[in-house]
PDB file of C-alpha atoms in Angstrom:
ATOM      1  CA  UNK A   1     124.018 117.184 100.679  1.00 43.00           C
ATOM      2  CA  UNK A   2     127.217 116.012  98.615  1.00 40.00           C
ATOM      3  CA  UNK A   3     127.321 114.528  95.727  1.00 38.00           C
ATOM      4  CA  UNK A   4     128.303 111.328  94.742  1.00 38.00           C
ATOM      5  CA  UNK A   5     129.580 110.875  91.383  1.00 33.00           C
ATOM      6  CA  UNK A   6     131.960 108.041  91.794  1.00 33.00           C
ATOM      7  CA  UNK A   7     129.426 105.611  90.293  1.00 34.00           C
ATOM      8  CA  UNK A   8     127.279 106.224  87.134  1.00 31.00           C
ATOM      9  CA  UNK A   9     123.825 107.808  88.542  1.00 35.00           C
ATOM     10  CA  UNK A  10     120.568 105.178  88.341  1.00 35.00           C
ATOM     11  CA  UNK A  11     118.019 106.017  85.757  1.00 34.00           C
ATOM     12  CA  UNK A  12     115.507 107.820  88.190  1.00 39.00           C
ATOM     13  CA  UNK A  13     114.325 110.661  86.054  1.00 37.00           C
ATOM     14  CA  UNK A  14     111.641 109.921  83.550  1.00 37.00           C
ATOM     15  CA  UNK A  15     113.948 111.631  80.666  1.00 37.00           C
ATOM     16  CA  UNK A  16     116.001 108.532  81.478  1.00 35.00           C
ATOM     17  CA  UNK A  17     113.223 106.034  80.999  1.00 33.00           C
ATOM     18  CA  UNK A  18     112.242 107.490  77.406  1.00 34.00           C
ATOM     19  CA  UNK A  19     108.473 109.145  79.034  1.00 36.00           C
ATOM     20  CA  UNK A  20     106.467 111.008  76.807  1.00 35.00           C
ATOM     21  CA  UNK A  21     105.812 114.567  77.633  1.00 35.00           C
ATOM     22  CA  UNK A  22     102.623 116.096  79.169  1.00 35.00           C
ATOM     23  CA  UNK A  23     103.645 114.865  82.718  1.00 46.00           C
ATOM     24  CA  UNK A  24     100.841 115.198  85.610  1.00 75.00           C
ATOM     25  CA  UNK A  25     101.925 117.837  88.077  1.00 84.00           C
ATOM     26  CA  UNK A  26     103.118 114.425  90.871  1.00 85.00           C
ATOM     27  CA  UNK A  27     104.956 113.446  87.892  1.00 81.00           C
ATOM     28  CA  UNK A  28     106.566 116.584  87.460  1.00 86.00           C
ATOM     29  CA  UNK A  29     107.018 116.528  91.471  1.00 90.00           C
ATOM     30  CA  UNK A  30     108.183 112.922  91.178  1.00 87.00           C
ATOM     31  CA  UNK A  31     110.523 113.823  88.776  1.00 85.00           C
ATOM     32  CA  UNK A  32     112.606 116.670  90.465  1.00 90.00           C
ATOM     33  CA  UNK A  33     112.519 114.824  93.478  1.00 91.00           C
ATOM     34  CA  UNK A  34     114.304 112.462  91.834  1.00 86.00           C
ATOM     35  CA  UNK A  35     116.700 114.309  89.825  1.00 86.00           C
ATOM     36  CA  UNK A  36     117.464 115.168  93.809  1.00 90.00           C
ATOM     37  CA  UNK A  37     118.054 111.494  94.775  1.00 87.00           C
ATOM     38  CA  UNK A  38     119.861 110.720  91.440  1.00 83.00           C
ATOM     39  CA  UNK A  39     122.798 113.429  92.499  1.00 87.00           C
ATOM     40  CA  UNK A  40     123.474 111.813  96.086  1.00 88.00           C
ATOM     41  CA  UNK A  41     124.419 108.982  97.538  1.00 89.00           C
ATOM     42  CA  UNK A  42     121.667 106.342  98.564  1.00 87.00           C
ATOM     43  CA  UNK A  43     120.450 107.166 102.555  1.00 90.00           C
ATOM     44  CA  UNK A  44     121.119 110.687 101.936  1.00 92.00           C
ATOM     45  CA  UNK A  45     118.591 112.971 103.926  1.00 93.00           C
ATOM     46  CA  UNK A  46     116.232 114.846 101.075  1.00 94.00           C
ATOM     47  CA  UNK A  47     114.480 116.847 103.100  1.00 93.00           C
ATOM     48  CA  UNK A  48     111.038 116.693 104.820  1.00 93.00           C
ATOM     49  CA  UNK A  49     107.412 115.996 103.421  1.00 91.00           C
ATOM     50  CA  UNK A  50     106.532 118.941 103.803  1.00 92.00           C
ATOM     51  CA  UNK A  51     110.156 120.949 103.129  1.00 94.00           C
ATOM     52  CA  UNK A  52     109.745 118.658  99.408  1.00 94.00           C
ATOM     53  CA  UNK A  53     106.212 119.545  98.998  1.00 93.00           C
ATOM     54  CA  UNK A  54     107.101 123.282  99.475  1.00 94.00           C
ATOM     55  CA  UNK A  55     110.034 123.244  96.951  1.00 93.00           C
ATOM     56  CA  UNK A  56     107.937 121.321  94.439  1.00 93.00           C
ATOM     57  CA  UNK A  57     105.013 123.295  94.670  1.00 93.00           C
ATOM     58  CA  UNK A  58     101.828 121.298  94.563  1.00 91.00           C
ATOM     59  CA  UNK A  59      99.294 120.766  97.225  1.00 91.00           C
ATOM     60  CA  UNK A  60      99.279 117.758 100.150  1.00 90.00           C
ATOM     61  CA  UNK A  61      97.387 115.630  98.018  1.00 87.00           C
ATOM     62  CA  UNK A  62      99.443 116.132  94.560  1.00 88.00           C
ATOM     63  CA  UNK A  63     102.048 115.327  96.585  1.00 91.00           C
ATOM     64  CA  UNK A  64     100.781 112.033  98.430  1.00 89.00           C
ATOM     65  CA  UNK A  65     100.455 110.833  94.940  1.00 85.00           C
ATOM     66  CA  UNK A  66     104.185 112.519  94.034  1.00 89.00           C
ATOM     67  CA  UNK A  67     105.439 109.965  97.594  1.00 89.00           C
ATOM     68  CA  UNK A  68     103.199 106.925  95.864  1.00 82.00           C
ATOM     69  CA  UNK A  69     104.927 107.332  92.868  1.00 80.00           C
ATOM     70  CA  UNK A  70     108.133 107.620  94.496  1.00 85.00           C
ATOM     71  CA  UNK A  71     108.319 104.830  97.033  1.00 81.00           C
ATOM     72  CA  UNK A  72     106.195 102.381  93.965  1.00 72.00           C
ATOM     73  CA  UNK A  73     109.662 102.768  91.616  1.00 73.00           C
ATOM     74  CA  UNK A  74     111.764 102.428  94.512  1.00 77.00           C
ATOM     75  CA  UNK A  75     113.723 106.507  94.216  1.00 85.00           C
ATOM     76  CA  UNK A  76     112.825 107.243  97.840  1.00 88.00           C
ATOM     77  CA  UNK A  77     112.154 105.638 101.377  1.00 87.00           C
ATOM     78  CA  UNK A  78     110.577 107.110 104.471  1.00 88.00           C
ATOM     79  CA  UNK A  79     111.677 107.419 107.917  1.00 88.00           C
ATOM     80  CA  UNK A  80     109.232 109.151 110.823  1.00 84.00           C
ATOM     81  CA  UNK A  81     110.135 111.029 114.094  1.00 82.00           C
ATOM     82  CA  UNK A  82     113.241 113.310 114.681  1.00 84.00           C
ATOM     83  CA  UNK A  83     115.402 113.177 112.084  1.00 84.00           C
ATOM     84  CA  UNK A  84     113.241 111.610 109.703  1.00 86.00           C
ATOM     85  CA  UNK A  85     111.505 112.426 106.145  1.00 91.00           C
ATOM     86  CA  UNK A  86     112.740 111.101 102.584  1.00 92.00           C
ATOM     87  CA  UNK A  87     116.016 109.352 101.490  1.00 93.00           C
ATOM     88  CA  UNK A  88     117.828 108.370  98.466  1.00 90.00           C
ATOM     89  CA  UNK A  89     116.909 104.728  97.973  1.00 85.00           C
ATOM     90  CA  UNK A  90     119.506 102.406  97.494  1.00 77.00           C
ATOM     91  CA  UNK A  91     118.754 100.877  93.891  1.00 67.00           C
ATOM     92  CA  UNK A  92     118.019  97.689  94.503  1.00 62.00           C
ATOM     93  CA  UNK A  93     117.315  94.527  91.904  1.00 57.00           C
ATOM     94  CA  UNK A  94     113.708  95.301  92.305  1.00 56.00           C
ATOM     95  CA  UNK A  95     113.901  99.132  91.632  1.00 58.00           C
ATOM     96  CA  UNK A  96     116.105  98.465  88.891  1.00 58.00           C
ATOM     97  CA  UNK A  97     113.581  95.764  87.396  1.00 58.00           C
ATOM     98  CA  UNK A  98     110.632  98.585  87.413  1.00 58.00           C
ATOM     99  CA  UNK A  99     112.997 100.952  85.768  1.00 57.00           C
ATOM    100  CA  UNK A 100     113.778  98.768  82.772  1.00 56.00           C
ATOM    101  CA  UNK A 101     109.826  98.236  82.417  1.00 57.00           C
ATOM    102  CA  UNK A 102     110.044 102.028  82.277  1.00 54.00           C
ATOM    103  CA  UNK A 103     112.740 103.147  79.956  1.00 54.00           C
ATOM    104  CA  UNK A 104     110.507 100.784  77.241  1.00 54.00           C
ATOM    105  CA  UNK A 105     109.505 102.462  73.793  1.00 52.00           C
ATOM    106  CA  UNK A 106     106.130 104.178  74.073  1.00 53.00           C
ATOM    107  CA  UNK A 107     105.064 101.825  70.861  1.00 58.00           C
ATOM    108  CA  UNK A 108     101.811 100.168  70.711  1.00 61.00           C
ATOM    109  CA  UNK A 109     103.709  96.951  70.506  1.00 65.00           C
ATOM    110  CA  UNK A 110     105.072  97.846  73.742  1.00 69.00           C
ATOM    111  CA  UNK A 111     102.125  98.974  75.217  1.00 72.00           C
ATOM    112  CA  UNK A 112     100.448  95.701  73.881  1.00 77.00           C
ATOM    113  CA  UNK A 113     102.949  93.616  75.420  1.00 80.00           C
ATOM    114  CA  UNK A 114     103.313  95.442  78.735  1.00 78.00           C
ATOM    115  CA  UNK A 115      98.995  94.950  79.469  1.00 80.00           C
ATOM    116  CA  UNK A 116      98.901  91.106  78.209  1.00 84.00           C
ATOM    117  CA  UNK A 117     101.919  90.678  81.105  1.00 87.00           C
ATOM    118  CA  UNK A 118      99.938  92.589  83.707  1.00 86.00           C
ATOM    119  CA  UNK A 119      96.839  90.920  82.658  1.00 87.00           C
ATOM    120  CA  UNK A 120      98.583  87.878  83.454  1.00 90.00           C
ATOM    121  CA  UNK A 121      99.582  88.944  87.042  1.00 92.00           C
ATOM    122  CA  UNK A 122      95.997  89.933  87.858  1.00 92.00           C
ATOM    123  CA  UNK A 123      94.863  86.492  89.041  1.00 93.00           C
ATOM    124  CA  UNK A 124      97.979  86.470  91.606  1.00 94.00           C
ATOM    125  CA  UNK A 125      97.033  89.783  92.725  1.00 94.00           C
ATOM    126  CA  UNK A 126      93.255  89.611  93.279  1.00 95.00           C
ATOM    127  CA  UNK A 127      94.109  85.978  95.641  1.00 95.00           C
ATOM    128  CA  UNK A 128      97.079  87.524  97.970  1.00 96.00           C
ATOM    129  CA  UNK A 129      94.845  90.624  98.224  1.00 96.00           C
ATOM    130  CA  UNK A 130      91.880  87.799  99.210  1.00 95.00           C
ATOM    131  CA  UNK A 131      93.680  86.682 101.795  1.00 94.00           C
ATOM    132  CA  UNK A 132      95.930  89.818 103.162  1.00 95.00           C
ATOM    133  CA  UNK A 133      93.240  92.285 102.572  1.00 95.00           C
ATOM    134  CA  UNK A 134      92.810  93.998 106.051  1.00 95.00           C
ATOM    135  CA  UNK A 135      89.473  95.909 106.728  1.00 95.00           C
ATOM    136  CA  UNK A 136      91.461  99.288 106.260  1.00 94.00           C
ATOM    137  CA  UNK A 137      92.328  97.840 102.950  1.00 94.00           C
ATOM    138  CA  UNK A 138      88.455  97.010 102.126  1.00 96.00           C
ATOM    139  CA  UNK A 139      87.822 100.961 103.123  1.00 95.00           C
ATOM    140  CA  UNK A 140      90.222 101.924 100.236  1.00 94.00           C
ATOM    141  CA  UNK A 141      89.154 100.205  98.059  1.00 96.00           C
ATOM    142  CA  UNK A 142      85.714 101.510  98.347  1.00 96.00           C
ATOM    143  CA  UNK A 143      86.821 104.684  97.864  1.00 95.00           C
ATOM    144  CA  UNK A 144      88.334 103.839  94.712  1.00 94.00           C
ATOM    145  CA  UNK A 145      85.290 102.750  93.814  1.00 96.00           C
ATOM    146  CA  UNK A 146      82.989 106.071  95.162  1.00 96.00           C
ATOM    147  CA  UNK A 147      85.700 107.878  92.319  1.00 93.00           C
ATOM    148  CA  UNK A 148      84.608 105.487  89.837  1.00 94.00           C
ATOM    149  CA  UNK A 149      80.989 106.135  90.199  1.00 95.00           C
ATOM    150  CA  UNK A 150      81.631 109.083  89.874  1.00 94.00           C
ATOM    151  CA  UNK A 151      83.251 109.298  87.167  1.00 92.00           C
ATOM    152  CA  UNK A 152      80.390 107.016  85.388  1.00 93.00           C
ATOM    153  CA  UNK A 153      77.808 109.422  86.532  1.00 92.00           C
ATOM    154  CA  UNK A 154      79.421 112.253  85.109  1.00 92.00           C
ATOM    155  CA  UNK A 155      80.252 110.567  81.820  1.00 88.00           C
ATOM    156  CA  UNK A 156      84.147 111.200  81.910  1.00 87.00           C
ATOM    157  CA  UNK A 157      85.521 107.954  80.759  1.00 84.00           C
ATOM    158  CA  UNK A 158      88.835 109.528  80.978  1.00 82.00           C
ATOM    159  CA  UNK A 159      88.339 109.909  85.167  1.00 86.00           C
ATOM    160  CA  UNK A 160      86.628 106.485  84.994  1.00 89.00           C
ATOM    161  CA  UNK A 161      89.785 104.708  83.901  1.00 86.00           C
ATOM    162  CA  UNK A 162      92.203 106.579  85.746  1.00 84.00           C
ATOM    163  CA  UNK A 163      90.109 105.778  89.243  1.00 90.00           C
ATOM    164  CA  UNK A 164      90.372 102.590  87.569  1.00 91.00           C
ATOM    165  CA  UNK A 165      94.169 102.630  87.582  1.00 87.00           C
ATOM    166  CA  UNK A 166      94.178 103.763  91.017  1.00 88.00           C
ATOM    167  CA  UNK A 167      92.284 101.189  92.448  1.00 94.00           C
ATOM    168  CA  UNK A 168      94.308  98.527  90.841  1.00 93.00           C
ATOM    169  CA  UNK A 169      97.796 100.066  91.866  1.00 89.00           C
ATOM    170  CA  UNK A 170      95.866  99.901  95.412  1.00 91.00           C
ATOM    171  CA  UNK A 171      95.033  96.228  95.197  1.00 95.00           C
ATOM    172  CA  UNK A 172      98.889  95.936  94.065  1.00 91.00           C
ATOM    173  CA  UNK A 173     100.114  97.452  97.497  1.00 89.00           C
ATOM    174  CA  UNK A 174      98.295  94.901  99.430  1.00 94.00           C
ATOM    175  CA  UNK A 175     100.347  91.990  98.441  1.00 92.00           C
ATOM    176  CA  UNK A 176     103.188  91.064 100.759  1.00 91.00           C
ATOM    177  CA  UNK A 177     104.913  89.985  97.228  1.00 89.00           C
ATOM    178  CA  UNK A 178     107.220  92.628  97.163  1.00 81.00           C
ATOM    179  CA  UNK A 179     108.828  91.698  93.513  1.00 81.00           C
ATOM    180  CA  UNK A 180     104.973  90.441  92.285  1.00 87.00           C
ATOM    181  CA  UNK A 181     104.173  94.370  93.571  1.00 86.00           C
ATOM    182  CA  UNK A 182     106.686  96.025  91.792  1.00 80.00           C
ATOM    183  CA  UNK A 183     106.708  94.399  88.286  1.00 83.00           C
ATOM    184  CA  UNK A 184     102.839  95.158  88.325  1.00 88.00           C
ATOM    185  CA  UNK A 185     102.955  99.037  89.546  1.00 83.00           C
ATOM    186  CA  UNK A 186     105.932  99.188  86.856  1.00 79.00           C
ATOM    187  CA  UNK A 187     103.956  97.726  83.816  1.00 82.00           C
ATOM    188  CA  UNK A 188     100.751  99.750  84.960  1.00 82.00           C
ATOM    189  CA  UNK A 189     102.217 103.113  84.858  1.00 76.00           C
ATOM    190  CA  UNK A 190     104.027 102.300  81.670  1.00 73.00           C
ATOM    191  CA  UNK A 191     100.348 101.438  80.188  1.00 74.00           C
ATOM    192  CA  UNK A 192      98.549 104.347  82.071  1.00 73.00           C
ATOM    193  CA  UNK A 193     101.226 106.893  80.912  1.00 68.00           C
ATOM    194  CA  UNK A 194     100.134 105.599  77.322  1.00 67.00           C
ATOM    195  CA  UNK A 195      96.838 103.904  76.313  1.00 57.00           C
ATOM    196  CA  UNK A 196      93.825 106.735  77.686  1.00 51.00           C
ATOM    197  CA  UNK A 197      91.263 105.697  74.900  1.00 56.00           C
ATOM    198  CA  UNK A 198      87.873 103.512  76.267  1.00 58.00           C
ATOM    199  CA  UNK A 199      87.343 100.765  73.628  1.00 62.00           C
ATOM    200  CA  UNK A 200      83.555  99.450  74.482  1.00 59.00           C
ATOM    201  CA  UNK A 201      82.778  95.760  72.813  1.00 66.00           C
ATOM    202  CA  UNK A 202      81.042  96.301  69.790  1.00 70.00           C
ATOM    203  CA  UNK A 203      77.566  96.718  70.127  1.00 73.00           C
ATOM    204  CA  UNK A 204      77.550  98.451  73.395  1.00 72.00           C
ATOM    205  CA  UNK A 205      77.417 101.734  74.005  1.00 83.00           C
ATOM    206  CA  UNK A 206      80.790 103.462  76.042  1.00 81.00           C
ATOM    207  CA  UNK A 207      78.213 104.320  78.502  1.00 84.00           C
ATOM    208  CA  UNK A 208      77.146 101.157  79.333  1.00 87.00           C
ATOM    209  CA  UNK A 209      80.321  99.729  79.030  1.00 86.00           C
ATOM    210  CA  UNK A 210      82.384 101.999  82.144  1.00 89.00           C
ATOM    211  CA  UNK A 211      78.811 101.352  83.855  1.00 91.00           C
ATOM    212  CA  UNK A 212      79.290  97.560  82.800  1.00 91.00           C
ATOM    213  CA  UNK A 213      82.879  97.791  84.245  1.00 91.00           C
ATOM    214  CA  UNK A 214      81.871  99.812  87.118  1.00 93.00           C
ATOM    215  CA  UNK A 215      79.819  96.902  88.611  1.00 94.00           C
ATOM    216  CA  UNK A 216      82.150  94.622  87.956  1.00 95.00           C
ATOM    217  CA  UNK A 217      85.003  96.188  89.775  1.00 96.00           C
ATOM    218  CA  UNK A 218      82.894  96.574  92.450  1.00 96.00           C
ATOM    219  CA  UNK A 219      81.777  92.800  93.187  1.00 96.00           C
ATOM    220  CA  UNK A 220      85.458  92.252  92.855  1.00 96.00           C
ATOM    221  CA  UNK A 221      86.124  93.670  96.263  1.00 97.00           C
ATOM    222  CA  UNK A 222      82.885  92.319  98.080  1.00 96.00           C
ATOM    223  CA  UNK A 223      84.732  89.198  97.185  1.00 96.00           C
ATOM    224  CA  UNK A 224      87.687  90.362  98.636  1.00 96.00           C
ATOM    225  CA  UNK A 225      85.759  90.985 101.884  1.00 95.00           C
ATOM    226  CA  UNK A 226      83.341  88.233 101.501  1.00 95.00           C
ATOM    227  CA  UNK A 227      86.966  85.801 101.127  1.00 95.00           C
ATOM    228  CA  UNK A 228      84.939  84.129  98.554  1.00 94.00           C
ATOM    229  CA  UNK A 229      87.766  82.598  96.197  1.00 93.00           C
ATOM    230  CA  UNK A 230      85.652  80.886  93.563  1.00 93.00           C
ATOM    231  CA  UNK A 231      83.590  84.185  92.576  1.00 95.00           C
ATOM    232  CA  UNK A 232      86.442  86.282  92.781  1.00 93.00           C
ATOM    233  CA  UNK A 233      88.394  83.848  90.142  1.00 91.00           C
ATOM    234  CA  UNK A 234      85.009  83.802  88.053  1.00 93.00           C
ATOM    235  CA  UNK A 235      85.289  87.618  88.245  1.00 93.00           C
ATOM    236  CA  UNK A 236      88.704  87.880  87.776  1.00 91.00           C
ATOM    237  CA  UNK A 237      88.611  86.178  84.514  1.00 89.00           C
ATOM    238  CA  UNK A 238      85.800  88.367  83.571  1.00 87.00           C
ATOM    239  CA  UNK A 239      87.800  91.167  83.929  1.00 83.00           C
ATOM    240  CA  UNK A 240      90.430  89.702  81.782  1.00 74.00           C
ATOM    241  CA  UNK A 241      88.951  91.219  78.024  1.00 56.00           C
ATOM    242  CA  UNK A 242      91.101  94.465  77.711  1.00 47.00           C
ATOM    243  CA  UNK A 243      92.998  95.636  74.721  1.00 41.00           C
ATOM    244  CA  UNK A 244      95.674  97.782  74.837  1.00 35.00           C
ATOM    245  CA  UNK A 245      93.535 100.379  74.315  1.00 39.00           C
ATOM    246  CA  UNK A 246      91.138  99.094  76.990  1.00 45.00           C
ATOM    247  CA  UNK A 247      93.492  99.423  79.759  1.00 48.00           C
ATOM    248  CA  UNK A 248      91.056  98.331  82.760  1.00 59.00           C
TER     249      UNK A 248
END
């Protein structure tokens, strides 16, 4: 691979986008695969899954989540059969867009800001997934939610909300909005990478409340496969009483 250092690199790497430390291990993975597409020209052959996997040693799942991440902030795309694997991503408008999110200050303010904007793309998301939502989608979704009741079973209202997180970045990939997809994977990551804490309404117990949340979450996608619109906006707006440290 040659470099190309004719043009000023894109912010791919997550120093460039002002992240906090304490990086998962896909972020980490995310992040030298990157530094890797930031140093070449875009369409320039990476390497294999598997030959990327290898050199950023984490396991096949880690590093389904390291692709997700990846192809979600637009470093990476993927081509299958001979020849194939990842490539340097041309930066497009989009990519670019999700990048800015990114490179915001770690403040609450900006935290605050970023969830009260995806909040407000929710309702857009939960109707384009009502209506593109294939059955394999509906199976994913499920499984989301089997990790979420898990999660309340155990108590861990740390797991809860990040099976939370996943199963709204999965509700984003349904969409065939590709810019609506984008902004929202952008914004969530920027408030998962920063507000952890469970904030219950006063009154009830944190228990109750990821149980509470649990239930909720799940009616939302037997409306999605019911194609009921009118309980899924009922529910959607239900869902809409986070705080920035409430990031649901």
């Amino acid at each position: 691979m040659t470099e190309d250092r004719s043009t000023d690199a894109p912010a791919l790497r997550r120093a460039d986008w002002g992240q906090a430390g304490g990086a998962s291990r896909a972020e980490a993975a995310a992040d030298l695969v990157a530094e890797l597409a930031s140093r070449v020209s875009p369409g320039t052959r990476l390497g294999t899954k598997d030959e990327l996997r290898a050199r950023c040693g984490v396991s096949v799942g880690t590093f389904n989540e390291t692709l997700r991440l990846l192809q979600t902030r637009g470093v990476v795309t993927v081509q299958r059969g001979p020849g194939g694997g990842l490539f340097a991503a041309e930066q497009t408008p989009m990519a670019k867009l999700a990048h800015s999110v990114l490179a915001l200050d770690a403040s609450q303010a900006d935290v605050t800001q970023a969830l009260r904007i995806r909040n407000a793309l929710e309702p857009l998301l939960w109707q384009d997934a009502l209506w593109h939502a294939s059955p394999a989608d509906i199976r994913d979704l499920r499984l989301h939610l089997e990790r979420m009741d898990a999660a309340v079973e155990a108590g861990d209202d740390d797991a809860f909300v990040r099976a939370n997180w996943r199963l709204h970045a999965r509700v984003a990939e349904i969409t065939p909005n590709t810019l609506l997809c984008s902004l929202y994977a952008a914004l969530l990551e920027l408030v998962e990478r920063h507000a952890l804490a469970v904030r219950p309404q006063p009154g009830v117990s944190l228990a109750q409340h990821i149980h509470d949340r649990c239930r909720l979450h799940a009616a939302l996608v037997d409306t999605l496969e019911k194609r009921d619109r009118e309980t899924l906006m009922r529910l959607v707006a239900e869902h809409d009483t986070t705080t920035a440290a409430d990031a649901e």
